[in-house]
Tab-separated table of C-alpha atoms in Angstrom:
chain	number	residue	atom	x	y	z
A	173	UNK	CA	68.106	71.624	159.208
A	174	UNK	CA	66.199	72.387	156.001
A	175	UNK	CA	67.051	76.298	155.641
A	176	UNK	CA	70.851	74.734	156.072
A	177	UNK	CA	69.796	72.731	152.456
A	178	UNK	CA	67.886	75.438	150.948
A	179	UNK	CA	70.098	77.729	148.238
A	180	UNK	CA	68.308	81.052	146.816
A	181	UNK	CA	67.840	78.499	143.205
A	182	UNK	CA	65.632	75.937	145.106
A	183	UNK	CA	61.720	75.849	144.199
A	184	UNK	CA	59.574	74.303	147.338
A	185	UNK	CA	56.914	73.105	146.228
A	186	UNK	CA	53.611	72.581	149.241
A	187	UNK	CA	50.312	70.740	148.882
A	188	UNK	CA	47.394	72.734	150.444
A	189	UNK	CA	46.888	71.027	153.627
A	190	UNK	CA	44.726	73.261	155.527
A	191	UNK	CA	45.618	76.001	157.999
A	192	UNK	CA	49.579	74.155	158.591
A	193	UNK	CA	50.571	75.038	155.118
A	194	UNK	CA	49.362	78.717	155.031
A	195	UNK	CA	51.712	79.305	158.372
A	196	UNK	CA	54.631	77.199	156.820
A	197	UNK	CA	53.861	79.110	153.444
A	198	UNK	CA	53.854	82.265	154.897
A	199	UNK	CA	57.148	82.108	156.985
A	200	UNK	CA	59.339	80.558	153.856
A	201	UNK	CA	57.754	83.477	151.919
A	202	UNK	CA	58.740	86.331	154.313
A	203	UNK	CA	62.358	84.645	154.012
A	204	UNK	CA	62.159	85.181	150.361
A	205	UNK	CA	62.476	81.398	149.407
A	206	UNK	CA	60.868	80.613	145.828
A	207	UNK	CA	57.602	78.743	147.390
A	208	UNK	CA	54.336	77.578	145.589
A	209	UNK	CA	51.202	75.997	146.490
A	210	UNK	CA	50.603	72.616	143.592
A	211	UNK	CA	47.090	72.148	142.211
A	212	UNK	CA	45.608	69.209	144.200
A	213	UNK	CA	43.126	67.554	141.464
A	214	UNK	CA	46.564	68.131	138.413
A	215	UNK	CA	48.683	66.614	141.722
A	216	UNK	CA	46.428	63.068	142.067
A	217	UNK	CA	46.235	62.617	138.142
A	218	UNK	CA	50.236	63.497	138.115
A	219	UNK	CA	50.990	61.135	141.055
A	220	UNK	CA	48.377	58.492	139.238
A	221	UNK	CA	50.808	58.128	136.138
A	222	UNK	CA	53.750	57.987	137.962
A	223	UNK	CA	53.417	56.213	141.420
A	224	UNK	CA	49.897	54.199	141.294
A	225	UNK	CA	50.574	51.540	143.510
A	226	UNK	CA	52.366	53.410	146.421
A	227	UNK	CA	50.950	55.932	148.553
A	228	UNK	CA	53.659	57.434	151.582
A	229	UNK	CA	55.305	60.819	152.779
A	230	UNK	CA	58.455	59.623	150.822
A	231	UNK	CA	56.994	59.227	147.562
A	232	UNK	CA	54.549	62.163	147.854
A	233	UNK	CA	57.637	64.418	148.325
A	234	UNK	CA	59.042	62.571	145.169
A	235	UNK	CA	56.204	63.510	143.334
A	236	UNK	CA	55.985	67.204	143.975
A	237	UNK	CA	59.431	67.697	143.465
A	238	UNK	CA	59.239	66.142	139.964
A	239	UNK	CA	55.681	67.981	139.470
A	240	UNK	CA	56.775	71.876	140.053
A	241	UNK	CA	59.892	70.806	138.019
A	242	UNK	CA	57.321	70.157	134.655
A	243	UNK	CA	57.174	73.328	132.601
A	244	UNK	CA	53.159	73.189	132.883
A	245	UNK	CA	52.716	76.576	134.439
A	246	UNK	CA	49.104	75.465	135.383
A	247	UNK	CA	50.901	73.209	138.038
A	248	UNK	CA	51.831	75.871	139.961
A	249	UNK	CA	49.553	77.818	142.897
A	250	UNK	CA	50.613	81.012	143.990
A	251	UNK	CA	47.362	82.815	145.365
A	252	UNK	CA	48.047	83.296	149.222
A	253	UNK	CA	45.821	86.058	148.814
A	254	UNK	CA	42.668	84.079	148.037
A	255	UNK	CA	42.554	82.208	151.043
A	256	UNK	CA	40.584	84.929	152.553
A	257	UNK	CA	38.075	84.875	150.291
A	258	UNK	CA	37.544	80.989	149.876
A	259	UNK	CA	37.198	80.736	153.356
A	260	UNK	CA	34.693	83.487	153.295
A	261	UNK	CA	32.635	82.085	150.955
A	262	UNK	CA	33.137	78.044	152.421
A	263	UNK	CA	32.448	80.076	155.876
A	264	UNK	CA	28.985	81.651	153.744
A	265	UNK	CA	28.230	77.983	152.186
A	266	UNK	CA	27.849	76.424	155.761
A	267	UNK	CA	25.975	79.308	157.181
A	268	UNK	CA	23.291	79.373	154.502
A	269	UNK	CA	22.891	75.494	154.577
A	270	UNK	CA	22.662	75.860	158.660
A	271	UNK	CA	19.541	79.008	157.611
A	272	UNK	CA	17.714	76.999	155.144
A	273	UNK	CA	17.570	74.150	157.823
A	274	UNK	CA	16.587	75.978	160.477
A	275	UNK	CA	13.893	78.124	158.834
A	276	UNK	CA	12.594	74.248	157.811
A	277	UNK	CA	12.689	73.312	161.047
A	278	UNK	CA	10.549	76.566	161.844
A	279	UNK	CA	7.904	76.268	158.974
A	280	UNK	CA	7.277	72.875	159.941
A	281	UNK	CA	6.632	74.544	163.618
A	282	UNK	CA	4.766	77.021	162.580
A	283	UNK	CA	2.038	74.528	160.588
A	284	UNK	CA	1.625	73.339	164.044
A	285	UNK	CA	0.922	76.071	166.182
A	286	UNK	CA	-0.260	78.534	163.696
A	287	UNK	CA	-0.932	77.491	159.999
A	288	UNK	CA	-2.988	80.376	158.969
A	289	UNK	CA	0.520	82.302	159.704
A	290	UNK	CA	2.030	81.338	156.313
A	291	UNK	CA	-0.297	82.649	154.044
A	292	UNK	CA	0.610	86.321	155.315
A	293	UNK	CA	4.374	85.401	155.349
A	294	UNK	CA	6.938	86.146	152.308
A	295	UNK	CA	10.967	86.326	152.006
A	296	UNK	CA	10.741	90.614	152.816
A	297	UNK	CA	8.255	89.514	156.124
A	298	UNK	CA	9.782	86.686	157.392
A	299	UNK	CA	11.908	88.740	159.811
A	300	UNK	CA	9.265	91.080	161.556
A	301	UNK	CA	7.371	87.914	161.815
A	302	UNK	CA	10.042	85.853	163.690
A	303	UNK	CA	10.635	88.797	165.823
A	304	UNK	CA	6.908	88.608	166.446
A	305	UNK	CA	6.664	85.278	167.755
A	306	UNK	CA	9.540	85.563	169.551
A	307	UNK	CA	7.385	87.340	171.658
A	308	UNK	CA	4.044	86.040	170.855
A	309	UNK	CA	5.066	82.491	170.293
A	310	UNK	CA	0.699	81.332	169.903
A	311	UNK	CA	-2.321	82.114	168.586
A	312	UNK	CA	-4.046	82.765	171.609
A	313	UNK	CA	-1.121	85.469	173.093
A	314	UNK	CA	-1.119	86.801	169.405
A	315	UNK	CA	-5.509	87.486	169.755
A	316	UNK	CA	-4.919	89.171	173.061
A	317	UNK	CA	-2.407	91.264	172.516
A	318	UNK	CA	-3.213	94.875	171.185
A	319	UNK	CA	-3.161	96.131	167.621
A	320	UNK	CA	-0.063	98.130	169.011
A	321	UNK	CA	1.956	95.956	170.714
A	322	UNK	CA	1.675	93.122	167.436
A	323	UNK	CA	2.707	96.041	165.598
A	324	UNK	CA	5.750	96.855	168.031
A	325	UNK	CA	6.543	93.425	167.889
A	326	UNK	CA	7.170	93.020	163.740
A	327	UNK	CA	9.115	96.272	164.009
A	328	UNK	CA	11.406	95.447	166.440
A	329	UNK	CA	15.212	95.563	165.418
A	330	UNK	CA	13.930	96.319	161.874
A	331	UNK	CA	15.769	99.360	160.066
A	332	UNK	CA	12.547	99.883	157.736
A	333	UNK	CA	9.126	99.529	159.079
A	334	UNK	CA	8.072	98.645	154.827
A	335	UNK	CA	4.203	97.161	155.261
A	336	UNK	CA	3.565	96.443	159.258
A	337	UNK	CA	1.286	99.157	160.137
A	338	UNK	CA	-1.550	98.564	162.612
A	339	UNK	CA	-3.785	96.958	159.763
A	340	UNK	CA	-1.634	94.455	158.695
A	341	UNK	CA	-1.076	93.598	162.917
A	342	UNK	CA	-4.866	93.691	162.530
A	343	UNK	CA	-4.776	91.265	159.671
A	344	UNK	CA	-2.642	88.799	161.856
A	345	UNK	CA	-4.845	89.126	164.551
A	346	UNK	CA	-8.093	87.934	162.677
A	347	UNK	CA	-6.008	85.019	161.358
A	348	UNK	CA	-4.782	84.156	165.223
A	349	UNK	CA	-8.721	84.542	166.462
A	350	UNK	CA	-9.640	81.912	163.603
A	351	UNK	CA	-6.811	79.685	164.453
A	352	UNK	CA	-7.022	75.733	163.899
A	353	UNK	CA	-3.636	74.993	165.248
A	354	UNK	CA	-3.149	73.204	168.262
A	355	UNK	CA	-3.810	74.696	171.228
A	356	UNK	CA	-1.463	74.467	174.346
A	357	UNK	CA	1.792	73.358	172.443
A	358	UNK	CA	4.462	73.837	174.273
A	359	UNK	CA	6.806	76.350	172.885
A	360	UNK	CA	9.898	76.500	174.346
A	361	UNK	CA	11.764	74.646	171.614
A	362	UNK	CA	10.008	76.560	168.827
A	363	UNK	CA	11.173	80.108	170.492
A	364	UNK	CA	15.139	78.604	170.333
A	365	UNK	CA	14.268	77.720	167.058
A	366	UNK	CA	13.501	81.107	166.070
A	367	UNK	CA	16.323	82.395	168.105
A	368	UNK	CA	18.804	80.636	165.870
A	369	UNK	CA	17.438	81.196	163.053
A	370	UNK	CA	17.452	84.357	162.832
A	371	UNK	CA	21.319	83.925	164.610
A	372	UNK	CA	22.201	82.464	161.029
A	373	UNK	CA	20.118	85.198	159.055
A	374	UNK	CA	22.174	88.261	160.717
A	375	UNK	CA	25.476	86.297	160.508
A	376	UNK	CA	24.785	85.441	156.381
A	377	UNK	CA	24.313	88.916	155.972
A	378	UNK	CA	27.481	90.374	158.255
A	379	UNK	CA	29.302	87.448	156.028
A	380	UNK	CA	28.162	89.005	153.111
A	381	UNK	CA	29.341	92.575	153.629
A	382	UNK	CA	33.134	90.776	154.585
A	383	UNK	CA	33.067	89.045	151.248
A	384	UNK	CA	32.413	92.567	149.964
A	385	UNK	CA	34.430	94.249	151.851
A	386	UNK	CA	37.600	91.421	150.414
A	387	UNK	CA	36.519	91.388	146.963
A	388	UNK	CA	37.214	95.620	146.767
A	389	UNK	CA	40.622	94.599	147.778
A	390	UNK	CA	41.203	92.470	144.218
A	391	UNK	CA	41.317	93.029	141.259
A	392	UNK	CA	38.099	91.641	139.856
A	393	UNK	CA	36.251	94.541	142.271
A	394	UNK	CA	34.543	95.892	138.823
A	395	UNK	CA	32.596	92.734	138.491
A	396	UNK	CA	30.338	92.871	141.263
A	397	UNK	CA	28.659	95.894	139.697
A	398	UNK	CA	27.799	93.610	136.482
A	399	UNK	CA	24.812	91.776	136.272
A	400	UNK	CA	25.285	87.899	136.190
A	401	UNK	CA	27.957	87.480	139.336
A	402	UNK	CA	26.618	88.114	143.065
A	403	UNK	CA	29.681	88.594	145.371
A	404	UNK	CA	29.419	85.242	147.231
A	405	UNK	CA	29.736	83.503	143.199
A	406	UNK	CA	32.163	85.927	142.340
A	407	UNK	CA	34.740	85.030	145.880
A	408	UNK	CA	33.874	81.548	145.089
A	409	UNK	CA	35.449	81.881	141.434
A	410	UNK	CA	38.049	83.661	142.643
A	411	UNK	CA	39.157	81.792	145.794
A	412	UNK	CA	39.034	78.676	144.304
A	413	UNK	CA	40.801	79.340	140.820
A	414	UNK	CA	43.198	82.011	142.162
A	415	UNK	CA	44.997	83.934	139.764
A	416	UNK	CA	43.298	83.825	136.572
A	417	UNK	CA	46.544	84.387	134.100
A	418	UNK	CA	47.888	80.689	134.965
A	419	UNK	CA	45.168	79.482	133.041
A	420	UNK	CA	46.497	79.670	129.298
A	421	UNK	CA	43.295	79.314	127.867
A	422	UNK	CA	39.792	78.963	128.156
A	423	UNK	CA	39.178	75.342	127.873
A	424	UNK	CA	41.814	74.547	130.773
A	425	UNK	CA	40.172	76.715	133.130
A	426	UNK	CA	36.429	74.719	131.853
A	427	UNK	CA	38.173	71.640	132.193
A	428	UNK	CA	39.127	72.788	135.709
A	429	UNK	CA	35.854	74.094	136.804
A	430	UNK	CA	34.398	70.484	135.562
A	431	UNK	CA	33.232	70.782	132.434
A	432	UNK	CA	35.694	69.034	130.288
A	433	UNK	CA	34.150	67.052	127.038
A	434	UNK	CA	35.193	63.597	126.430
A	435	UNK	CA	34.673	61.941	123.269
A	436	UNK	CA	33.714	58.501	122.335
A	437	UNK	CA	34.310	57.586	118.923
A	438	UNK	CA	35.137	53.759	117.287
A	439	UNK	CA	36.871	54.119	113.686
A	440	UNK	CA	35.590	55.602	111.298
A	441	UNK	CA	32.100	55.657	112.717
A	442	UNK	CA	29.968	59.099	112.089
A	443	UNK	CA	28.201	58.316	115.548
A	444	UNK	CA	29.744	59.539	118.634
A	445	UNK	CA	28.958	60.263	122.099
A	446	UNK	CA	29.832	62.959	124.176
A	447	UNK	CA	29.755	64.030	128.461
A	448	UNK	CA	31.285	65.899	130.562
A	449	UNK	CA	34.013	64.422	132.574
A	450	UNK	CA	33.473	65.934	135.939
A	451	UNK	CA	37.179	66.010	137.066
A	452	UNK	CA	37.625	69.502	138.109
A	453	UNK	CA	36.234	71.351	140.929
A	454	UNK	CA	32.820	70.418	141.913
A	455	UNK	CA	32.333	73.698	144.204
A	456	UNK	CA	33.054	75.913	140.808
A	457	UNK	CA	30.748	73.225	139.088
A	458	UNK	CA	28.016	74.114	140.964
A	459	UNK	CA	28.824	77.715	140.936
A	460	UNK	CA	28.070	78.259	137.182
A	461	UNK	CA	24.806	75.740	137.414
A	462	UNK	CA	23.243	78.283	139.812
A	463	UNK	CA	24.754	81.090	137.145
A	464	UNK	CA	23.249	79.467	134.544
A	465	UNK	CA	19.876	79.117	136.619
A	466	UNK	CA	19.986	82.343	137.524
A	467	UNK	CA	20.391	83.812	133.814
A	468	UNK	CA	17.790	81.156	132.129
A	469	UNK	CA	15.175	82.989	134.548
A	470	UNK	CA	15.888	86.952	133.963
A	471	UNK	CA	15.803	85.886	130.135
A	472	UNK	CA	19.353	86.879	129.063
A	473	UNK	CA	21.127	85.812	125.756
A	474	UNK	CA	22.614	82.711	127.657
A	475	UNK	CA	18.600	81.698	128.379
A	476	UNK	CA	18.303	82.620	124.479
A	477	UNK	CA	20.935	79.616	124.057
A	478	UNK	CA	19.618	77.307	126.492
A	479	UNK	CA	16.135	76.807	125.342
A	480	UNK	CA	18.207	77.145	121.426
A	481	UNK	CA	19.872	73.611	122.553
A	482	UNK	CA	16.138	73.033	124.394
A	483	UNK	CA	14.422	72.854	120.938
A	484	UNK	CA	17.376	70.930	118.881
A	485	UNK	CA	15.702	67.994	120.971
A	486	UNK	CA	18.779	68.160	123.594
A	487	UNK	CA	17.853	66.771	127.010
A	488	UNK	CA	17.503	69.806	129.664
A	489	UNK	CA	20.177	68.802	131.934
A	490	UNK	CA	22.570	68.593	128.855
A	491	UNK	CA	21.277	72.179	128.004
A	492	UNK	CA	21.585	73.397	131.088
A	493	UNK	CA	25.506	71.871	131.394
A	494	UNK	CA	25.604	73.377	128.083
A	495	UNK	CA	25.069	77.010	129.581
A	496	UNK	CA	27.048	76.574	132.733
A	497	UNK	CA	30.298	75.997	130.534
A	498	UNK	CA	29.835	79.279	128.229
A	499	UNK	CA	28.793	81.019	131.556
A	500	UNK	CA	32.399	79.552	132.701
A	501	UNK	CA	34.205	80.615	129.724
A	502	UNK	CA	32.676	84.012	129.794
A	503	UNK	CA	34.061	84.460	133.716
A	504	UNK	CA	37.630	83.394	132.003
A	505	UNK	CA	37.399	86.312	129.754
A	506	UNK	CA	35.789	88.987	132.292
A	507	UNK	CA	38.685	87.580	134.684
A	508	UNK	CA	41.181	88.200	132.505
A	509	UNK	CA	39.940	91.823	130.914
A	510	UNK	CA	40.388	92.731	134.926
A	511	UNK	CA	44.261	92.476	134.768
A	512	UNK	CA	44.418	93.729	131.574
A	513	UNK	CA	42.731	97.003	132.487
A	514	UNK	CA	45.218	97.385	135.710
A	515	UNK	CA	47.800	96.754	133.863
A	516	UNK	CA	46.558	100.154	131.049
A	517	UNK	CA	45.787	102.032	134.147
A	518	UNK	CA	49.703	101.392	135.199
A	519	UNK	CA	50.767	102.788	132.103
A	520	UNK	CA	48.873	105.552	131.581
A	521	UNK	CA	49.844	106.362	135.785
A	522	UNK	CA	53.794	105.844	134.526
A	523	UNK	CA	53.187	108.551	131.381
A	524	UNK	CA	51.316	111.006	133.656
């Protein structure tokens, strides 16, 4: 019935609603019918002017129709081809939250049974180590075993051997002889523990290397080599904002990320106050704050203008907002140098 109403002139214009309207946007697409996807957050402010009070399937459909009629080209989605990579790195997200738990849950074990354990243990040990107890769960199975068979044990399914020689086995061993932890615990639970644990450590990394593996696909591929973007920040950027040309300039793609600036002014006052709004995405929000976390500690020229703000008496979280939005106007610009590099390398391909 609807293809019988549909002319080669109509625009269809589809809310993303999960998995339904990737099938539904896919089939109208391979039929060559003019389809877009409508920005949700521009979508509830547009539907909040117009249609406040009333909230139903009718009216939605109202709405959209008169939204992806507006000449605002920001109102319109088309990035079908990001939906791999958002899910990647939502499918990342959940992972690491489910590691960081679990490896928690196994610390907390570990000052139990064995608490002189964590003083040998560091991020680049922490897998021999599980692997270890995994077979040596105590400190009484860790003193009896040999010097060999610890050592064995911290190798095992490890590509490098790096520092578990028979001394450092040796070291463990002392520590397990010396134990205070408490002795006959059961262990069953802290074994499945490990066991999942280190589940979620080998799935974060397989995720990792698919992310990769997408972002070569893109366009923004070059950006993974620069320092400043990791390639679970950089699918999160791109997922989530899709194409970065439908953004006309760099303050609607900061406002969209979350770090639009209201102002508060009465008359002709000289005193005004000024905050973020927060109505944008909070996922790309957070993005840049770990950016701009991540640059105020390896001392670049965006820590150079935090601690700038720092010493103008500015309150740290206001710096540190501060350097998230120039970290998300910079990603606008890097973005958008990506297409316009493609688009050289096209014409220099069509003179050759």
């Amino acid at each position: 019935k609807l293809e019988k109403a549909l002319t080669p002139e109509t625009m269809i214009g589809m809310e993303v609603t999960g998995n339904y309207s990737k099938t539904l946007f896919d089939y109208l697409r391979q039929r060559k019918y003019r389809v877009t996807y409508v920005d949700n957050f521009k979508m509830n402010t547009f539907a909040q002017l117009h249609s406040p009070q009333v909230k139903n399937d009718k009216t939605d459909a109202r709405l959209i129709s008169m939204y992806i009629a507006s000449p605002d080209e920001l109102t319109k989605v088309e990035i079908p081809e990001m939906n791999e990579l958002k899910d990647l790195a939502n499918l990342y997200d959940k992972t690491s939250r489910q590691l960081s738990r679990h490896k928690c849950m196994v610390k907390s074990q570990i000052n139990i049974i064995f608490p002189e354990l964590e003083s040998v243990m560091s991020n680049n040990s922490n897998m021999g180590i599980s692997y270890m107890l995994l077979k040596f769960p105590t400190p009484k199975e860790i003193a009896e075993a040999t010097d060999e068979e610890i050592r064995d044990a911290l190798r095992e399914n490890l590509k490098r051997a790096g520092k578990f020689d028979v001394q450092y086995a040796r070291k463990i061993k002392t520590l397990a002889k010396e134990s205070i932890g408490v002795k006959n615990y059961p262990v069953l639970c802290f074994k499945q523990t490990v066991k999942t644990m280190l589940f979620y450590t080998i799935q974060a990394k397989a995720i990792k290397e698919s992310i990769r593996e997408a972002l070569k696909k893109t366009t923004y591929a070059r950006l993974m080599e620069e320092f400043g973007y990791n390639v679970v920040s950089l699918a999160t950027i791109i997922g989530i904002a899709g194409d970065i040309r439908r953004f006309p300039n760099h303050k609607k793609f900061s406002s969209y990320c979350g770090f639009g600036i209201r102002e508060k002014r009465s008359g002709s006052s000289i005193n005004k106050s000024t905050h973020i709004t927060k109505k944008g995405n909070s996922r790309l929000r957070q993005t840049f704050h770990m950016l701009a976390l991540i640059h105020i500690n390896y001392k670049t020229e965006f820590s150079e203008y935090y601690f700038k703000l720092k010493e103008r008496g500015k309150h740290p979280k206001k710096c540190l907002v501060a350097t998230a939005r120039k970290l998300a106007v910079k990603a606008y610009y890097d973005l958008l140098k990506c297409h316009k590099s493609e688009a050289l390398n096209d014409t220099k391909s069509e003179i050759i």
